């Protein structure tokens, strides 16, 4: 947790905020627009949210941009989402870098187009030494697959005699997740009124405060983020212990 200036209404901000950005399609439909228009406005919300997180001194922001289940959408929509990711990385990288933002990706890159994996690698490489906000973008990400992959890696270590069975702990699993080295999310927000995790950060969200908001992602603003943080601050985080 980091402190803000005393005159700010928000006394403490979470170190790590994770967001399931939902409702782009409904936003577009309500306006008689194609779904891609909702995703475009959603990308604008991403830009604004990154700026708001920087201003609030949040350490880590993880965004669910494309789930491993999103391939089931029509090819045109998948193409639109991938194109938005390209445009975001091409247009925003210099500004992100200038603002000391470190960009990281989680998710299976094997199925992504080669130029996208190149953009991802370039963004990660260029911003690796930055010390400001860490922006983690989940693309072709699925929490269950991530846990399965961690199990496989651990099983290989055991099989090869590098790790004893009784040495496997929560720390071993965490260290073999794609998020190794990152703190777990303190606050997990989902927009659009749906109340489920949809395979996002299943392991890491064990003790996250979940805040479900009725707002659609394209309408999400700094004010919405502050509302979620205020809700988070009203929660009593006990991590399984009794309240003090
Ligand atoms: C959910 O809305 C949103 C997505 C599946 C994609 C999120 C992508 C963006 C916000 C834009 C690109 C991202 C970056 C990082 C530039 P939905 O389509 O499921 O909405 P619906 O439930 O109302 O149909």
Short mmCIF file of N, CA, C and O in Angstrom, two decimals, residues 4-79:
data_model
loop_
_atom_site.label_atom_id
_atom_site.label_comp_id
_atom_site.label_asym_id
_atom_site.label_seq_id
_atom_site.Cartn_x
_atom_site.Cartn_y
_atom_site.Cartn_z
N UNK A 4 -0.92 8.52 -0.34
CA UNK A 4 -1.02 9.70 -1.19
C UNK A 4 -0.92 10.92 -0.29
O UNK A 4 -0.94 10.83 0.92
N UNK A 5 -0.87 12.10 -0.91
CA UNK A 5 -0.78 13.32 -0.12
C UNK A 5 -2.02 13.45 0.77
O UNK A 5 -3.11 13.03 0.40
N UNK A 6 -1.87 14.05 1.96
CA UNK A 6 -2.97 14.07 2.93
C UNK A 6 -4.21 14.80 2.42
O UNK A 6 -5.32 14.51 2.86
N UNK A 7 -4.03 15.75 1.48
CA UNK A 7 -5.20 16.48 0.99
C UNK A 7 -6.00 15.70 -0.04
O UNK A 7 -7.06 16.12 -0.48
N UNK A 8 -5.49 14.54 -0.42
CA UNK A 8 -6.23 13.72 -1.38
C UNK A 8 -7.27 12.89 -0.64
O UNK A 8 -7.01 12.36 0.43
N UNK A 9 -8.45 12.81 -1.25
CA UNK A 9 -9.54 12.08 -0.61
C UNK A 9 -9.17 10.61 -0.41
O UNK A 9 -9.63 9.95 0.52
N UNK A 10 -8.34 10.09 -1.30
CA UNK A 10 -7.95 8.69 -1.20
C UNK A 10 -6.70 8.60 -0.32
O UNK A 10 -5.65 9.10 -0.67
N UNK A 11 -6.84 7.98 0.85
CA UNK A 11 -5.72 7.94 1.79
C UNK A 11 -4.67 6.93 1.35
O UNK A 11 -3.49 7.20 1.39
N UNK A 12 -5.10 5.75 0.94
CA UNK A 12 -4.15 4.72 0.58
C UNK A 12 -4.63 4.05 -0.70
O UNK A 12 -5.82 3.81 -0.86
N UNK A 13 -3.70 3.73 -1.55
CA UNK A 13 -4.11 3.05 -2.78
C UNK A 13 -3.57 1.62 -2.77
O UNK A 13 -2.54 1.35 -2.15
N UNK A 14 -4.27 0.70 -3.43
CA UNK A 14 -3.74 -0.66 -3.51
C UNK A 14 -2.45 -0.68 -4.32
O UNK A 14 -2.27 0.14 -5.22
N UNK A 15 -1.58 -1.60 -3.99
CA UNK A 15 -0.32 -1.72 -4.76
C UNK A 15 -0.60 -2.27 -6.15
O UNK A 15 -0.05 -1.80 -7.13
N UNK A 16 -1.50 -3.27 -6.24
CA UNK A 16 -1.75 -3.93 -7.52
C UNK A 16 -3.26 -3.96 -7.80
O UNK A 16 -4.03 -4.52 -7.02
N UNK A 17 -3.63 -3.35 -8.90
CA UNK A 17 -5.03 -3.35 -9.35
C UNK A 17 -5.11 -4.22 -10.60
O UNK A 17 -4.29 -4.07 -11.52
N UNK A 18 -6.07 -5.13 -10.64
CA UNK A 18 -6.29 -5.95 -11.83
C UNK A 18 -7.71 -5.69 -12.33
O UNK A 18 -8.62 -5.52 -11.52
N UNK A 19 -7.88 -5.63 -13.64
CA UNK A 19 -9.20 -5.28 -14.17
C UNK A 19 -9.65 -6.24 -15.28
O UNK A 19 -8.91 -6.50 -16.23
N UNK A 20 -10.88 -6.74 -15.11
CA UNK A 20 -11.56 -7.46 -16.19
C UNK A 20 -12.41 -6.41 -16.91
O UNK A 20 -13.40 -5.92 -16.37
N UNK A 21 -11.95 -6.04 -18.09
CA UNK A 21 -12.57 -4.92 -18.82
C UNK A 21 -13.75 -5.46 -19.62
O UNK A 21 -13.58 -5.92 -20.74
N UNK A 22 -14.93 -5.39 -19.05
CA UNK A 22 -16.08 -6.03 -19.69
C UNK A 22 -17.13 -5.00 -20.07
O UNK A 22 -17.27 -3.98 -19.41
N UNK A 23 -17.87 -5.30 -21.14
CA UNK A 23 -19.02 -4.47 -21.51
C UNK A 23 -18.84 -3.65 -22.78
O UNK A 23 -19.70 -2.82 -23.10
N UNK A 24 -17.74 -3.88 -23.51
CA UNK A 24 -17.53 -3.12 -24.75
C UNK A 24 -18.66 -3.37 -25.75
O UNK A 24 -19.14 -2.45 -26.42
N UNK A 25 -19.04 -4.65 -25.87
CA UNK A 25 -20.08 -5.02 -26.84
C UNK A 25 -21.41 -4.37 -26.50
O UNK A 25 -22.10 -3.82 -27.37
N UNK A 26 -21.77 -4.42 -25.21
CA UNK A 26 -23.05 -3.83 -24.78
C UNK A 26 -23.04 -2.31 -24.96
O UNK A 26 -24.04 -1.72 -25.32
N UNK A 27 -21.91 -1.71 -24.73
CA UNK A 27 -21.78 -0.25 -24.91
C UNK A 27 -22.08 0.10 -26.37
O UNK A 27 -22.82 1.04 -26.65
N UNK A 28 -21.50 -0.69 -27.29
CA UNK A 28 -21.70 -0.42 -28.72
C UNK A 28 -23.15 -0.70 -29.12
O UNK A 28 -23.78 0.12 -29.82
N UNK A 29 -23.68 -1.81 -28.64
CA UNK A 29 -25.04 -2.20 -29.00
C UNK A 29 -26.05 -1.14 -28.57
O UNK A 29 -26.98 -0.79 -29.32
N UNK A 30 -25.85 -0.60 -27.38
CA UNK A 30 -26.77 0.41 -26.85
C UNK A 30 -26.80 1.66 -27.74
O UNK A 30 -27.74 2.44 -27.69
N UNK A 31 -25.75 1.83 -28.54
CA UNK A 31 -25.67 3.00 -29.41
C UNK A 31 -25.89 2.66 -30.88
O UNK A 31 -25.66 3.48 -31.75
N UNK A 32 -26.27 1.41 -31.12
CA UNK A 32 -26.47 0.98 -32.51
C UNK A 32 -25.19 0.94 -33.31
O UNK A 32 -25.19 1.08 -34.53
N UNK A 33 -24.06 0.75 -32.62
CA UNK A 33 -22.75 0.74 -33.29
C UNK A 33 -22.22 -0.68 -33.40
O UNK A 33 -22.62 -1.56 -32.62
N UNK A 34 -21.29 -0.94 -34.33
CA UNK A 34 -20.68 -2.28 -34.38
C UNK A 34 -19.83 -2.52 -33.13
O UNK A 34 -19.33 -1.57 -32.51
N UNK A 35 -19.66 -3.79 -32.76
CA UNK A 35 -18.92 -4.13 -31.54
C UNK A 35 -17.52 -3.52 -31.52
O UNK A 35 -17.02 -3.11 -30.47
N UNK A 36 -16.91 -3.42 -32.72
CA UNK A 36 -15.55 -2.89 -32.77
C UNK A 36 -15.49 -1.46 -32.21
O UNK A 36 -14.49 -1.06 -31.60
N UNK A 37 -16.59 -0.71 -32.38
CA UNK A 37 -16.62 0.66 -31.85
C UNK A 37 -16.51 0.63 -30.32
O UNK A 37 -15.86 1.49 -29.71
N UNK A 38 -17.12 -0.38 -29.71
CA UNK A 38 -17.01 -0.54 -28.25
C UNK A 38 -15.58 -0.87 -27.84
O UNK A 38 -15.07 -0.34 -26.85
N UNK A 39 -14.95 -1.74 -28.61
CA UNK A 39 -13.57 -2.10 -28.29
C UNK A 39 -12.64 -0.89 -28.47
O UNK A 39 -11.69 -0.70 -27.71
N UNK A 40 -12.93 -0.08 -29.52
CA UNK A 40 -12.10 1.12 -29.73
C UNK A 40 -12.22 2.06 -28.54
O UNK A 40 -11.21 2.58 -28.04
N UNK A 41 -13.44 2.28 -28.09
CA UNK A 41 -13.62 3.14 -26.91
C UNK A 41 -13.01 2.48 -25.68
O UNK A 41 -12.52 3.15 -24.78
N UNK A 42 -13.04 1.14 -25.67
CA UNK A 42 -12.41 0.40 -24.57
C UNK A 42 -10.90 0.64 -24.54
O UNK A 42 -10.30 0.78 -23.46
N UNK A 43 -10.29 0.72 -25.71
CA UNK A 43 -8.85 0.99 -25.77
C UNK A 43 -8.56 2.40 -25.25
O UNK A 43 -7.52 2.64 -24.62
N UNK A 44 -9.48 3.30 -25.49
CA UNK A 44 -9.35 4.67 -24.97
C UNK A 44 -9.41 4.64 -23.43
O UNK A 44 -8.65 5.34 -22.75
N UNK A 45 -10.31 3.81 -22.90
CA UNK A 45 -10.39 3.66 -21.43
C UNK A 45 -9.08 3.08 -20.87
O UNK A 45 -8.67 3.43 -19.77
N UNK A 46 -8.46 2.20 -21.63
CA UNK A 46 -7.17 1.63 -21.20
C UNK A 46 -6.16 2.77 -21.04
O UNK A 46 -5.48 2.89 -20.01
N UNK A 47 -6.10 3.63 -22.06
CA UNK A 47 -5.16 4.76 -22.03
C UNK A 47 -5.39 5.64 -20.80
O UNK A 47 -4.47 5.98 -20.07
N UNK A 48 -6.68 5.95 -20.57
CA UNK A 48 -7.03 6.84 -19.45
C UNK A 48 -6.74 6.15 -18.10
O UNK A 48 -6.31 6.79 -17.15
N UNK A 49 -6.99 4.85 -18.04
CA UNK A 49 -6.79 4.13 -16.78
C UNK A 49 -5.31 4.03 -16.44
O UNK A 49 -4.93 4.16 -15.27
N UNK A 50 -4.48 3.82 -17.45
CA UNK A 50 -3.04 3.76 -17.21
C UNK A 50 -2.57 5.10 -16.64
O UNK A 50 -1.82 5.16 -15.65
N UNK A 51 -3.07 6.19 -17.22
CA UNK A 51 -2.69 7.53 -16.76
C UNK A 51 -3.16 7.73 -15.31
O UNK A 51 -2.39 8.20 -14.46
N UNK A 52 -4.39 7.33 -15.04
CA UNK A 52 -4.95 7.50 -13.69
C UNK A 52 -4.12 6.69 -12.68
O UNK A 52 -3.84 7.18 -11.57
N UNK A 53 -3.73 5.50 -13.04
CA UNK A 53 -2.93 4.67 -12.13
C UNK A 53 -1.58 5.32 -11.85
O UNK A 53 -1.08 5.28 -10.72
N UNK A 54 -1.00 5.90 -12.90
CA UNK A 54 0.28 6.60 -12.69
C UNK A 54 0.09 7.75 -11.71
O UNK A 54 0.87 7.93 -10.78
N UNK A 55 -0.98 8.50 -11.94
CA UNK A 55 -1.22 9.68 -11.09
C UNK A 55 -1.49 9.29 -9.64
O UNK A 55 -1.15 10.02 -8.72
N UNK A 56 -2.11 8.14 -9.44
CA UNK A 56 -2.46 7.70 -8.08
C UNK A 56 -1.32 6.96 -7.39
O UNK A 56 -1.42 6.61 -6.23
N UNK A 57 -0.26 6.70 -8.12
CA UNK A 57 0.87 6.01 -7.51
C UNK A 57 0.65 4.52 -7.34
O UNK A 57 1.25 3.88 -6.45
N UNK A 58 -0.23 3.95 -8.17
CA UNK A 58 -0.45 2.49 -8.11
C UNK A 58 0.78 1.81 -8.71
O UNK A 58 1.33 2.27 -9.71
N UNK A 59 1.22 0.72 -8.11
CA UNK A 59 2.46 0.08 -8.54
C UNK A 59 2.29 -0.82 -9.75
O UNK A 59 3.14 -0.86 -10.65
N UNK A 60 1.17 -1.56 -9.78
CA UNK A 60 0.96 -2.58 -10.82
C UNK A 60 -0.48 -2.52 -11.31
O UNK A 60 -1.42 -2.45 -10.50
N UNK A 61 -0.65 -2.57 -12.61
CA UNK A 61 -1.99 -2.63 -13.21
C UNK A 61 -2.00 -3.80 -14.18
O UNK A 61 -1.21 -3.84 -15.12
N UNK A 62 -2.88 -4.77 -13.92
CA UNK A 62 -2.99 -5.90 -14.85
C UNK A 62 -4.34 -5.82 -15.56
O UNK A 62 -5.38 -5.70 -14.91
N UNK A 63 -4.32 -5.86 -16.88
CA UNK A 63 -5.54 -5.73 -17.69
C UNK A 63 -5.78 -7.01 -18.48
O UNK A 63 -4.87 -7.54 -19.13
N UNK A 64 -7.03 -7.48 -18.44
CA UNK A 64 -7.40 -8.70 -19.18
C UNK A 64 -7.86 -8.25 -20.57
O UNK A 64 -9.01 -7.88 -20.77
N UNK A 65 -6.94 -8.28 -21.52
CA UNK A 65 -7.24 -7.76 -22.87
C UNK A 65 -7.84 -8.82 -23.78
O UNK A 65 -8.65 -8.52 -24.65
N UNK A 66 -7.42 -10.09 -23.59
CA UNK A 66 -7.89 -11.15 -24.49
C UNK A 66 -7.71 -12.48 -23.76
O UNK A 66 -6.60 -12.87 -23.42
N UNK A 67 -8.82 -13.17 -23.51
CA UNK A 67 -8.72 -14.43 -22.78
C UNK A 67 -8.49 -15.58 -23.75
O UNK A 67 -8.75 -15.45 -24.96
N UNK A 68 -8.04 -16.72 -23.20
CA UNK A 68 -7.81 -17.88 -24.07
C UNK A 68 -9.14 -18.39 -24.64
O UNK A 68 -9.15 -19.14 -25.61
N UNK A 69 -10.25 -17.95 -24.07
CA UNK A 69 -11.58 -18.34 -24.59
C UNK A 69 -12.08 -17.37 -25.68
O UNK A 69 -13.02 -17.68 -26.40
N UNK A 70 -11.45 -16.19 -25.76
CA UNK A 70 -11.93 -15.19 -26.72
C UNK A 70 -11.74 -15.59 -28.18
O UNK A 70 -12.32 -14.99 -29.08
N UNK A 71 -10.94 -16.65 -28.44
CA UNK A 71 -10.78 -17.14 -29.82
C UNK A 71 -12.10 -17.65 -30.36
O UNK A 71 -12.27 -17.79 -31.58
N UNK A 72 -13.05 -17.97 -29.45
CA UNK A 72 -14.36 -18.50 -29.89
C UNK A 72 -15.21 -17.41 -30.53
O UNK A 72 -16.27 -17.70 -31.08
N UNK A 73 -14.81 -16.18 -30.43
CA UNK A 73 -15.58 -15.08 -31.04
C UNK A 73 -15.41 -15.12 -32.56
O UNK A 73 -14.45 -15.70 -33.06
N UNK A 74 -16.32 -14.46 -33.30
CA UNK A 74 -16.17 -14.44 -34.76
C UNK A 74 -14.78 -13.94 -35.16
O UNK A 74 -14.23 -13.05 -34.50
N UNK A 75 -14.24 -14.52 -36.25
CA UNK A 75 -12.87 -14.19 -36.68
C UNK A 75 -12.68 -12.69 -36.85
O UNK A 75 -11.62 -12.14 -36.53
N UNK A 76 -13.74 -12.02 -37.32
CA UNK A 76 -13.62 -10.58 -37.56
C UNK A 76 -13.37 -9.82 -36.24
O UNK A 76 -12.52 -8.92 -36.18
N UNK A 77 -14.09 -10.25 -35.20
CA UNK A 77 -13.92 -9.57 -33.91
C UNK A 77 -12.54 -9.87 -33.31
O UNK A 77 -11.89 -8.98 -32.75
N UNK A 78 -12.10 -11.13 -33.45
CA UNK A 78 -10.76 -11.48 -32.96
C UNK A 78 -9.73 -10.60 -33.68
O UNK A 78 -8.84 -10.02 -33.05
N UNK A 79 -9.91 -10.47 -35.00
CA UNK A 79 -9.00 -9.64 -35.79
C UNK A 79 -9.02 -8.18 -35.31
O UNK A 79 -7.98 -7.54 -35.20
#
